[in-house]
Amino acid sequence: MGGSKTSLGFLVLLPIVLFSGTSSDAHSLSYNFTIDPRPRDGQPWCEVQGEVDQKVFLSYDCGRAKIKYMSPLGEEVKSMNAWETQTDTLRDTGDLLKKQMPDVTPEKHIDKGSGPLTLQARMACWREDSGHTSASWQFGFNGQLCLLFDSENGYWTMVHSKGRWMKEKWENDRAVTEFFKKVSMGDCQRWFQDFLLSWEKMLKTTASPTTGPSTMQPMAPDSSYIAWIATGVLAGLVIIIVLACIHYKNRRLCSPEALPRKPKLCWLGSFCSSA
Ligand SMILES: *[C@@H]1O[C@H](CO)[C@@H](O)[C@H](O)[C@H]1NC(C)=O
């Protein structure tokens, strides 16, 4: 009977292990810039939305230097040292993007009648499960994604013909390319490291209210480690089921006369024998 108890224990343990693995997946920090050089009705010419794991935590008006905090994480990062330099860098980035706009969008490259022109730029930096960090930029006009920039290797990829002019211009502009690289691989990654500790703490306290935060590890375990545990547990489970099958078959617990007395054990026995 010890065998069935052990396998029951594994069945309970398995979802816990798999579930805990989902919270240690790769995290990301990103900033959406929207540049509108000719804003109407007091709209901002530059707006930035910051997201951690696709959840908005701040909204920043670069022109007026006004910040709105959107979530508990926003409240948390407000008090961090990184904050001051972050707003400066976001403002510099907004300025640079605005200055680039007349160059990257000469009239002949814009569709007639497409309305007022806005530039969207999305900077993202992230940490993969392996601990490897990376970053990228996406650029678009009027909501149409046009151009990608891989900050790690410096490659530009055109995803829409409207991005051709921008690509040709920026590819040959060392200062702009270096700026995009530096902000995404340097600044973004640095803020991210600062935010991540608070963010992971928040994820854990909201995801598992029954478990006190003091009993949790400060950093999420590497998910390859989780995968190994899950594989081990699965293998163990399979072995236990096979052993249980052999055991029940040998004991012939599921012979017709045994059925009324041991209905619970026979369910597993008949499952095995029908397989
Ligand atoms: C940021 O931009 C991406 C793609 O450009 C979009 O999917 C996402 O919804 C945007 N986020 C916000 C908060 O606007």
PDB file of C-alpha atoms and ligand atoms in Angstrom:
ATOM      1  CA  MET A   1       0.000   0.000   0.000  1.00  0.00           C
ATOM      2  CA  GLY A   2       3.046   2.268   0.447  1.00  0.00           C
ATOM      3  CA  GLY A   3       3.378   2.418  -3.330  1.00  0.00           C
ATOM      4  CA  SER A   4      -0.032   3.929  -3.899  1.00  0.00           C
ATOM      5  CA  LYS A   5       0.588   6.530  -1.192  1.00  0.00           C
ATOM      6  CA  THR A   6       3.881   7.513  -2.785  1.00  0.00           C
ATOM      7  CA  SER A   7       2.360   7.847  -6.242  1.00  0.00           C
ATOM      8  CA  LEU A   8      -0.454   9.893  -4.757  1.00  0.00           C
ATOM      9  CA  GLY A   9       2.191  12.152  -3.249  1.00  0.00           C
ATOM     10  CA  PHE A  10       3.824  12.565  -6.650  1.00  0.00           C
ATOM     11  CA  LEU A  11       0.490  13.369  -8.251  1.00  0.00           C
ATOM     12  CA  VAL A  12       0.018  16.163  -5.728  1.00  0.00           C
ATOM     13  CA  LEU A  13       3.605  17.364  -6.096  1.00  0.00           C
ATOM     14  CA  LEU A  14       3.647  17.426  -9.910  1.00  0.00           C
ATOM     15  CA  PRO A  15       1.258  20.351 -10.500  1.00  0.00           C
ATOM     16  CA  ILE A  16       2.993  22.323  -7.751  1.00  0.00           C
ATOM     17  CA  VAL A  17       6.375  21.879  -9.416  1.00  0.00           C
ATOM     18  CA  LEU A  18       4.998  22.654 -12.891  1.00  0.00           C
ATOM     19  CA  PHE A  19       3.060  25.668 -11.619  1.00  0.00           C
ATOM     20  CA  SER A  20       6.019  27.140  -9.789  1.00  0.00           C
ATOM     21  CA  GLY A  21       7.940  26.845 -13.070  1.00  0.00           C
ATOM     22  CA  THR A  22       5.563  29.244 -14.824  1.00  0.00           C
ATOM     23  CA  SER A  23       6.439  32.144 -12.531  1.00  0.00           C
ATOM     24  CA  SER A  24      10.170  31.990 -13.288  1.00  0.00           C
ATOM     25  CA  ASP A  25       9.833  32.422 -17.055  1.00  0.00           C
ATOM     26  CA  ALA A  26      11.697  35.135 -18.943  1.00  0.00           C
ATOM     27  CA  HIS A  27      10.824  38.687 -17.923  1.00  0.00           C
ATOM     28  CA  SER A  28      10.873  41.813 -20.044  1.00  0.00           C
ATOM     29  CA  LEU A  29      10.864  45.569 -19.695  1.00  0.00           C
ATOM     30  CA  SER A  30       9.649  47.716 -22.560  1.00  0.00           C
ATOM     31  CA  TYR A  31       8.858  51.330 -23.400  1.00  0.00           C
ATOM     32  CA  ASN A  32       6.424  52.432 -26.098  1.00  0.00           C
ATOM     33  CA  PHE A  33       7.179  55.876 -27.465  1.00  0.00           C
ATOM     34  CA  THR A  34       4.558  57.709 -29.474  1.00  0.00           C
ATOM     35  CA  ILE A  35       5.861  60.839 -31.181  1.00  0.00           C
ATOM     36  CA  ASP A  36       3.406  63.252 -32.701  1.00  0.00           C
ATOM     37  CA  PRO A  37       5.289  66.321 -34.005  1.00  0.00           C
ATOM     38  CA  ARG A  38       2.053  68.229 -34.629  1.00  0.00           C
ATOM     39  CA  PRO A  39      -0.143  67.427 -31.643  1.00  0.00           C
ATOM     40  CA  ARG A  40      -3.638  68.882 -31.475  1.00  0.00           C
ATOM     41  CA  ASP A  41      -5.756  70.101 -28.564  1.00  0.00           C
ATOM     42  CA  GLY A  42      -3.026  70.058 -25.963  1.00  0.00           C
ATOM     43  CA  GLN A  43      -2.090  66.445 -26.668  1.00  0.00           C
ATOM     44  CA  PRO A  44       1.503  65.580 -25.764  1.00  0.00           C
ATOM     45  CA  TRP A  45       3.993  65.422 -28.632  1.00  0.00           C
ATOM     46  CA  CYS A  46       5.803  62.596 -26.869  1.00  0.00           C
ATOM     47  CA  GLU A  47       4.271  59.898 -24.747  1.00  0.00           C
ATOM     48  CA  VAL A  48       5.977  56.864 -23.256  1.00  0.00           C
ATOM     49  CA  GLN A  49       4.369  53.825 -21.719  1.00  0.00           C
ATOM     50  CA  GLY A  50       6.538  51.557 -19.656  1.00  0.00           C
ATOM     51  CA  GLU A  51       5.638  47.886 -19.305  1.00  0.00           C
ATOM     52  CA  VAL A  52       7.064  45.065 -17.244  1.00  0.00           C
ATOM     53  CA  ASP A  53       5.955  41.674 -18.572  1.00  0.00           C
ATOM     54  CA  GLN A  54       3.414  43.474 -20.806  1.00  0.00           C
ATOM     55  CA  LYS A  55       1.814  45.185 -17.817  1.00  0.00           C
ATOM     56  CA  VAL A  56       1.827  48.970 -17.956  1.00  0.00           C
ATOM     57  CA  PHE A  57       3.416  50.487 -14.868  1.00  0.00           C
ATOM     58  CA  LEU A  58       4.041  54.054 -15.952  1.00  0.00           C
ATOM     59  CA  SER A  59       2.994  56.659 -18.454  1.00  0.00           C
ATOM     60  CA  TYR A  60       5.320  59.550 -19.113  1.00  0.00           C
ATOM     61  CA  ASP A  61       4.762  62.776 -21.002  1.00  0.00           C
ATOM     62  CA  CYS A  62       8.310  63.555 -22.206  1.00  0.00           C
ATOM     63  CA  GLY A  63       7.499  67.097 -23.310  1.00  0.00           C
ATOM     64  CA  ARG A  64       5.996  68.208 -20.016  1.00  0.00           C
ATOM     65  CA  ALA A  65       8.054  65.778 -17.908  1.00  0.00           C
ATOM     66  CA  LYS A  66       4.898  64.441 -16.226  1.00  0.00           C
ATOM     67  CA  ILE A  67       4.751  60.903 -14.912  1.00  0.00           C
ATOM     68  CA  LYS A  68       1.734  58.770 -14.040  1.00  0.00           C
ATOM     69  CA  TYR A  69       2.221  55.571 -12.072  1.00  0.00           C
ATOM     70  CA  MET A  70      -0.121  52.833 -13.188  1.00  0.00           C
ATOM     71  CA  SER A  71       0.297  49.917 -10.793  1.00  0.00           C
ATOM     72  CA  PRO A  72       1.802  48.843  -7.469  1.00  0.00           C
ATOM     73  CA  LEU A  73       5.067  48.319  -9.373  1.00  0.00           C
ATOM     74  CA  GLY A  74       4.906  51.937 -10.526  1.00  0.00           C
ATOM     75  CA  GLU A  75       4.564  53.047  -6.918  1.00  0.00           C
ATOM     76  CA  GLU A  76       7.498  50.843  -6.000  1.00  0.00           C
ATOM     77  CA  VAL A  77       9.896  52.069  -8.730  1.00  0.00           C
ATOM     78  CA  LYS A  78       9.045  55.687  -7.919  1.00  0.00           C
ATOM     79  CA  SER A  79      11.256  55.568  -4.857  1.00  0.00           C
ATOM     80  CA  MET A  80      14.210  53.952  -6.636  1.00  0.00           C
ATOM     81  CA  ASN A  81      17.499  55.661  -7.401  1.00  0.00           C
ATOM     82  CA  ALA A  82      17.290  54.582 -11.043  1.00  0.00           C
ATOM     83  CA  TRP A  83      14.208  56.716 -11.439  1.00  0.00           C
ATOM     84  CA  GLU A  84      15.867  60.092 -11.924  1.00  0.00           C
ATOM     85  CA  THR A  85      18.201  58.936 -14.693  1.00  0.00           C
ATOM     86  CA  GLN A  86      15.427  56.941 -16.305  1.00  0.00           C
ATOM     87  CA  THR A  87      13.180  59.943 -16.916  1.00  0.00           C
ATOM     88  CA  ASP A  88      16.146  61.903 -18.309  1.00  0.00           C
ATOM     89  CA  THR A  89      17.002  59.100 -20.700  1.00  0.00           C
ATOM     90  CA  LEU A  90      13.390  58.679 -21.803  1.00  0.00           C
ATOM     91  CA  ARG A  91      13.204  62.410 -22.510  1.00  0.00           C
ATOM     92  CA  ASP A  92      16.475  62.332 -24.500  1.00  0.00           C
ATOM     93  CA  THR A  93      15.128  59.406 -26.497  1.00  0.00           C
ATOM     94  CA  GLY A  94      11.892  61.246 -27.224  1.00  0.00           C
ATOM     95  CA  ASP A  95      13.893  64.301 -28.355  1.00  0.00           C
ATOM     96  CA  LEU A  96      16.071  62.213 -30.639  1.00  0.00           C
ATOM     97  CA  LEU A  97      13.092  60.460 -32.219  1.00  0.00           C
ATOM     98  CA  LYS A  98      11.347  63.771 -32.839  1.00  0.00           C
ATOM     99  CA  LYS A  99      14.480  65.258 -34.424  1.00  0.00           C
ATOM    100  CA  GLN A 100      14.732  62.234 -36.708  1.00  0.00           C
ATOM    101  CA  MET A 101      11.165  62.503 -37.920  1.00  0.00           C
ATOM    102  CA  PRO A 102      11.519  65.154 -40.663  1.00  0.00           C
ATOM    103  CA  ASP A 103      14.478  63.168 -41.989  1.00  0.00           C
ATOM    104  CA  VAL A 104      12.868  59.755 -41.952  1.00  0.00           C
ATOM    105  CA  THR A 105       9.488  60.924 -43.213  1.00  0.00           C
ATOM    106  CA  PRO A 106      10.003  63.307 -46.132  1.00  0.00           C
ATOM    107  CA  GLU A 107       6.704  64.049 -47.849  1.00  0.00           C
ATOM    108  CA  LYS A 108       7.406  61.840 -50.848  1.00  0.00           C
ATOM    109  CA  HIS A 109       7.689  58.777 -48.598  1.00  0.00           C
ATOM    110  CA  ILE A 110       4.314  59.246 -46.950  1.00  0.00           C
ATOM    111  CA  ASP A 111       1.030  58.019 -48.363  1.00  0.00           C
ATOM    112  CA  LYS A 112      -1.286  60.881 -49.194  1.00  0.00           C
ATOM    113  CA  GLY A 113      -4.356  61.037 -47.020  1.00  0.00           C
ATOM    114  CA  SER A 114      -3.032  58.826 -44.261  1.00  0.00           C
ATOM    115  CA  GLY A 115      -3.807  61.516 -41.685  1.00  0.00           C
ATOM    116  CA  PRO A 116      -1.427  63.157 -39.262  1.00  0.00           C
ATOM    117  CA  LEU A 117       1.809  61.268 -38.999  1.00  0.00           C
ATOM    118  CA  THR A 118       2.957  59.676 -35.767  1.00  0.00           C
ATOM    119  CA  LEU A 119       6.031  57.619 -35.050  1.00  0.00           C
ATOM    120  CA  GLN A 120       5.890  54.628 -32.708  1.00  0.00           C
ATOM    121  CA  ALA A 121       9.042  53.209 -31.238  1.00  0.00           C
ATOM    122  CA  ARG A 122       9.086  50.284 -28.873  1.00  0.00           C
ATOM    123  CA  MET A 123      12.245  49.516 -26.949  1.00  0.00           C
ATOM    124  CA  ALA A 124      12.344  46.186 -25.156  1.00  0.00           C
ATOM    125  CA  CYS A 125      14.978  44.490 -23.074  1.00  0.00           C
ATOM    126  CA  TRP A 126      14.679  41.086 -21.468  1.00  0.00           C
ATOM    127  CA  ARG A 127      16.404  38.269 -19.675  1.00  0.00           C
ATOM    128  CA  GLU A 128      16.042  34.781 -21.044  1.00  0.00           C
ATOM    129  CA  ASP A 129      15.671  31.636 -18.923  1.00  0.00           C
ATOM    130  CA  SER A 130      19.361  30.927 -19.420  1.00  0.00           C
ATOM    131  CA  GLY A 131      20.219  34.300 -17.858  1.00  0.00           C
ATOM    132  CA  HIS A 132      21.205  35.714 -21.256  1.00  0.00           C
ATOM    133  CA  THR A 133      20.094  39.337 -21.707  1.00  0.00           C
ATOM    134  CA  SER A 134      19.099  40.976 -24.953  1.00  0.00           C
ATOM    135  CA  ALA A 135      17.265  43.981 -26.372  1.00  0.00           C
ATOM    136  CA  SER A 136      15.536  45.242 -29.490  1.00  0.00           C
ATOM    137  CA  TRP A 137      13.667  48.154 -31.048  1.00  0.00           C
ATOM    138  CA  GLN A 138      10.557  48.249 -33.225  1.00  0.00           C
ATOM    139  CA  PHE A 139       9.572  51.277 -35.279  1.00  0.00           C
ATOM    140  CA  GLY A 140       6.315  52.084 -36.962  1.00  0.00           C
ATOM    141  CA  PHE A 141       4.395  54.901 -38.650  1.00  0.00           C
ATOM    142  CA  ASN A 142       0.756  55.560 -37.820  1.00  0.00           C
ATOM    143  CA  GLY A 143       0.564  52.237 -36.031  1.00  0.00           C
ATOM    144  CA  GLN A 144       2.067  50.264 -38.938  1.00  0.00           C
ATOM    145  CA  LEU A 145       5.109  48.272 -37.838  1.00  0.00           C
ATOM    146  CA  CYS A 146       7.887  48.989 -40.357  1.00  0.00           C
ATOM    147  CA  LEU A 147      11.329  48.325 -39.008  1.00  0.00           C
ATOM    148  CA  LEU A 148      13.134  46.161 -36.437  1.00  0.00           C
ATOM    149  CA  PHE A 149      16.495  46.718 -34.847  1.00  0.00           C
ATOM    150  CA  ASP A 150      18.373  43.973 -33.039  1.00  0.00           C
ATOM    151  CA  SER A 151      20.447  45.820 -30.453  1.00  0.00           C
ATOM    152  CA  GLU A 152      22.709  42.857 -29.829  1.00  0.00           C
ATOM    153  CA  ASN A 153      24.077  42.421 -33.354  1.00  0.00           C
ATOM    154  CA  GLY A 154      23.087  45.840 -34.769  1.00  0.00           C
ATOM    155  CA  TYR A 155      21.009  44.405 -37.647  1.00  0.00           C
ATOM    156  CA  TRP A 156      18.107  46.316 -39.153  1.00  0.00           C
ATOM    157  CA  THR A 157      15.183  44.404 -40.618  1.00  0.00           C
ATOM    158  CA  MET A 158      12.535  46.036 -42.788  1.00  0.00           C
ATOM    159  CA  VAL A 159       9.094  44.504 -42.205  1.00  0.00           C
ATOM    160  CA  HIS A 160       7.093  46.997 -44.279  1.00  0.00           C
ATOM    161  CA  SER A 161       8.141  48.989 -47.350  1.00  0.00           C
ATOM    162  CA  LYS A 162       7.350  52.227 -45.496  1.00  0.00           C
ATOM    163  CA  GLY A 163      10.364  51.467 -43.349  1.00  0.00           C
ATOM    164  CA  ARG A 164      12.840  51.383 -46.237  1.00  0.00           C
ATOM    165  CA  TRP A 165      13.834  55.011 -46.012  1.00  0.00           C
ATOM    166  CA  MET A 166      14.298  54.858 -42.222  1.00  0.00           C
ATOM    167  CA  LYS A 167      16.355  51.717 -42.528  1.00  0.00           C
ATOM    168  CA  GLU A 168      18.685  53.202 -45.157  1.00  0.00           C
ATOM    169  CA  LYS A 169      19.122  56.359 -43.174  1.00  0.00           C
ATOM    170  CA  TRP A 170      19.674  54.858 -39.744  1.00  0.00           C
ATOM    171  CA  GLU A 171      21.848  52.011 -40.975  1.00  0.00           C
ATOM    172  CA  ASN A 172      24.372  54.610 -42.115  1.00  0.00           C
ATOM    173  CA  ASP A 173      24.044  56.819 -39.061  1.00  0.00           C
ATOM    174  CA  ARG A 174      26.486  55.567 -36.465  1.00  0.00           C
ATOM    175  CA  ALA A 175      25.414  58.054 -33.804  1.00  0.00           C
ATOM    176  CA  VAL A 176      21.758  57.019 -33.981  1.00  0.00           C
ATOM    177  CA  THR A 177      22.563  53.303 -34.099  1.00  0.00           C
ATOM    178  CA  GLU A 178      24.895  53.617 -31.118  1.00  0.00           C
ATOM    179  CA  PHE A 179      22.271  55.578 -29.206  1.00  0.00           C
ATOM    180  CA  PHE A 180      19.619  52.884 -29.765  1.00  0.00           C
ATOM    181  CA  LYS A 181      22.123  50.214 -28.741  1.00  0.00           C
ATOM    182  CA  LYS A 182      23.322  52.028 -25.646  1.00  0.00           C
ATOM    183  CA  VAL A 183      19.869  52.868 -24.301  1.00  0.00           C
ATOM    184  CA  SER A 184      18.418  49.383 -24.855  1.00  0.00           C
ATOM    185  CA  MET A 185      21.419  47.216 -23.916  1.00  0.00           C
ATOM    186  CA  GLY A 186      22.763  49.532 -21.228  1.00  0.00           C
ATOM    187  CA  ASP A 187      20.163  51.751 -19.561  1.00  0.00           C
ATOM    188  CA  CYS A 188      17.141  49.503 -20.103  1.00  0.00           C
ATOM    189  CA  GLN A 189      18.971  46.439 -18.766  1.00  0.00           C
ATOM    190  CA  ARG A 190      20.209  48.362 -15.747  1.00  0.00           C
ATOM    191  CA  TRP A 191      16.725  49.658 -14.810  1.00  0.00           C
ATOM    192  CA  PHE A 192      15.384  46.206 -15.435  1.00  0.00           C
ATOM    193  CA  GLN A 193      17.775  44.653 -12.908  1.00  0.00           C
ATOM    194  CA  ASP A 194      16.661  47.259 -10.371  1.00  0.00           C
ATOM    195  CA  PHE A 195      12.943  46.706 -11.035  1.00  0.00           C
ATOM    196  CA  LEU A 196      13.107  42.960 -11.306  1.00  0.00           C
ATOM    197  CA  LEU A 197      13.719  42.287  -7.627  1.00  0.00           C
ATOM    198  CA  SER A 198      10.620  44.290  -6.653  1.00  0.00           C
ATOM    199  CA  TRP A 199       8.611  42.830  -9.510  1.00  0.00           C
ATOM    200  CA  GLU A 200       9.435  39.205  -8.686  1.00  0.00           C
ATOM    201  CA  LYS A 201       8.645  39.852  -5.034  1.00  0.00           C
ATOM    202  CA  MET A 202       5.259  41.250  -6.082  1.00  0.00           C
ATOM    203  CA  LEU A 203       4.531  38.354  -8.435  1.00  0.00           C
ATOM    204  CA  LYS A 204       5.227  35.891  -5.654  1.00  0.00           C
ATOM    205  CA  THR A 205       3.151  37.608  -3.010  1.00  0.00           C
ATOM    206  CA  THR A 206       0.177  37.994  -5.390  1.00  0.00           C
ATOM    207  CA  ALA A 207       0.516  34.535  -6.972  1.00  0.00           C
ATOM    208  CA  SER A 208       0.723  32.618  -3.702  1.00  0.00           C
ATOM    209  CA  PRO A 209      -1.113  34.474  -0.920  1.00  0.00           C
ATOM    210  CA  THR A 210      -1.143  31.334   1.260  1.00  0.00           C
ATOM    211  CA  THR A 211       2.648  31.116   1.295  1.00  0.00           C
ATOM    212  CA  GLY A 212       4.413  33.737   3.333  1.00  0.00           C
ATOM    213  CA  PRO A 213       7.009  35.724   1.389  1.00  0.00           C
ATOM    214  CA  SER A 214       9.598  34.988   4.059  1.00  0.00           C
ATOM    215  CA  THR A 215       9.628  31.295   3.133  1.00  0.00           C
ATOM    216  CA  MET A 216      10.203  32.058  -0.552  1.00  0.00           C
ATOM    217  CA  GLN A 217      13.598  32.289  -2.162  1.00  0.00           C
ATOM    218  CA  PRO A 218      14.605  35.849  -3.124  1.00  0.00           C
ATOM    219  CA  MET A 219      15.207  34.878  -6.749  1.00  0.00           C
ATOM    220  CA  ALA A 220      13.140  32.503  -8.850  1.00  0.00           C
ATOM    221  CA  PRO A 221      14.992  29.273  -9.575  1.00  0.00           C
ATOM    222  CA  ASP A 222      16.289  28.871 -13.088  1.00  0.00           C
ATOM    223  CA  SER A 223      13.531  27.258 -15.114  1.00  0.00           C
ATOM    224  CA  SER A 224      15.867  24.672 -16.654  1.00  0.00           C
ATOM    225  CA  TYR A 225      16.266  23.443 -13.098  1.00  0.00           C
ATOM    226  CA  ILE A 226      12.464  23.256 -12.801  1.00  0.00           C
ATOM    227  CA  ALA A 227      12.326  21.366 -16.092  1.00  0.00           C
ATOM    228  CA  TRP A 228      14.792  18.816 -14.748  1.00  0.00           C
ATOM    229  CA  ILE A 229      12.738  18.321 -11.601  1.00  0.00           C
ATOM    230  CA  ALA A 230       9.528  17.986 -13.621  1.00  0.00           C
ATOM    231  CA  THR A 231      11.169  15.425 -15.920  1.00  0.00           C
ATOM    232  CA  GLY A 232      12.438  13.473 -12.920  1.00  0.00           C
ATOM    233  CA  VAL A 233       9.044  13.551 -11.266  1.00  0.00           C
ATOM    234  CA  LEU A 234       7.314  12.425 -14.472  1.00  0.00           C
ATOM    235  CA  ALA A 235       9.791   9.571 -14.930  1.00  0.00           C
ATOM    236  CA  GLY A 236       9.263   8.584 -11.308  1.00  0.00           C
ATOM    237  CA  LEU A 237       5.522   8.682 -11.774  1.00  0.00           C
ATOM    238  CA  VAL A 238       5.657   6.456 -14.842  1.00  0.00           C
ATOM    239  CA  ILE A 239       7.894   3.943 -13.038  1.00  0.00           C
ATOM    240  CA  ILE A 240       5.543   3.901 -10.051  1.00  0.00           C
ATOM    241  CA  ILE A 241       2.475   3.337 -12.248  1.00  0.00           C
ATOM    242  CA  VAL A 242       4.222   0.511 -14.070  1.00  0.00           C
ATOM    243  CA  LEU A 243       5.320  -1.054 -10.775  1.00  0.00           C
ATOM    244  CA  ALA A 244       1.808  -0.625  -9.384  1.00  0.00           C
ATOM    245  CA  CYS A 245       0.340  -2.299 -12.476  1.00  0.00           C
ATOM    246  CA  ILE A 246       2.660  -5.279 -12.134  1.00  0.00           C
ATOM    247  CA  HIS A 247       1.920  -5.436  -8.439  1.00  0.00           C
ATOM    248  CA  TYR A 248      -1.860  -5.334  -8.841  1.00  0.00           C
ATOM    249  CA  LYS A 249      -1.815  -7.776 -11.743  1.00  0.00           C
ATOM    250  CA  ASN A 250       0.260 -10.241  -9.735  1.00  0.00           C
ATOM    251  CA  ARG A 251      -1.973  -9.938  -6.714  1.00  0.00           C
ATOM    252  CA  ARG A 252      -4.999 -10.413  -9.017  1.00  0.00           C
ATOM    253  CA  LEU A 253      -6.842  -7.822  -6.990  1.00  0.00           C
ATOM    254  CA  CYS A 254      -9.190  -7.253  -9.848  1.00  0.00           C
ATOM    255  CA  SER A 255     -10.546 -10.723 -10.275  1.00  0.00           C
ATOM    256  CA  PRO A 256     -14.345 -10.493 -10.461  1.00  0.00           C
ATOM    257  CA  GLU A 257     -14.812 -11.767  -6.880  1.00  0.00           C
ATOM    258  CA  ALA A 258     -12.397  -9.128  -5.513  1.00  0.00           C
ATOM    259  CA  LEU A 259     -14.262  -6.240  -7.162  1.00  0.00           C
ATOM    260  CA  PRO A 260     -16.892  -5.519  -4.539  1.00  0.00           C
ATOM    261  CA  ARG A 261     -14.323  -5.474  -1.733  1.00  0.00           C
ATOM    262  CA  LYS A 262     -11.623  -3.271  -3.277  1.00  0.00           C
ATOM    263  CA  PRO A 263     -13.260  -0.920  -5.754  1.00  0.00           C
ATOM    264  CA  LYS A 264     -10.674   1.872  -5.448  1.00  0.00           C
ATOM    265  CA  LEU A 265      -7.608  -0.266  -6.105  1.00  0.00           C
ATOM    266  CA  CYS A 266      -9.341  -2.083  -8.932  1.00  0.00           C
ATOM    267  CA  TRP A 267      -9.849   1.089 -10.868  1.00  0.00           C
ATOM    268  CA  LEU A 268      -6.072   1.360 -11.298  1.00  0.00           C
ATOM    269  CA  GLY A 269      -5.779  -2.407 -11.862  1.00  0.00           C
ATOM    270  CA  SER A 270      -8.347  -2.498 -14.646  1.00  0.00           C
ATOM    271  CA  PHE A 271      -6.857   0.644 -16.195  1.00  0.00           C
ATOM    272  CA  CYS A 272      -3.517  -1.134 -16.377  1.00  0.00           C
ATOM    273  CA  SER A 273      -4.833  -4.393 -17.754  1.00  0.00           C
ATOM    274  CA  SER A 274      -6.890  -2.700 -20.456  1.00  0.00           C
ATOM    275  CA  ALA A 275      -3.835  -0.746 -21.622  1.00  0.00           C
TER     276      ALA A 275
HETATM  277  C1  LIG B   1       3.171  48.907 -27.144  1.00  0.00           C
HETATM  278  O1  LIG B   1       3.413  48.546 -28.478  1.00  0.00           O
HETATM  279  C2  LIG B   1       3.129  47.200 -28.805  1.00  0.00           C
HETATM  280  C3  LIG B   1       3.515  46.934 -30.239  1.00  0.00           C
HETATM  281  O2  LIG B   1       3.857  48.071 -30.913  1.00  0.00           O
HETATM  282  C4  LIG B   1       1.657  46.919 -28.548  1.00  0.00           C
HETATM  283  O3  LIG B   1       1.375  45.561 -28.801  1.00  0.00           O
HETATM  284  C5  LIG B   1       1.328  47.247 -27.105  1.00  0.00           C
HETATM  285  O4  LIG B   1      -0.048  47.067 -26.871  1.00  0.00           O
HETATM  286  C6  LIG B   1       1.712  48.675 -26.780  1.00  0.00           C
HETATM  287  N1  LIG B   1       1.473  48.917 -25.376  1.00  0.00           N
HETATM  288  C7  LIG B   1       0.796  49.982 -24.936  1.00  0.00           C
HETATM  289  C8  LIG B   1       0.634  50.090 -23.469  1.00  0.00           C
HETATM  290  O5  LIG B   1       0.329  50.817 -25.694  1.00  0.00           O
END
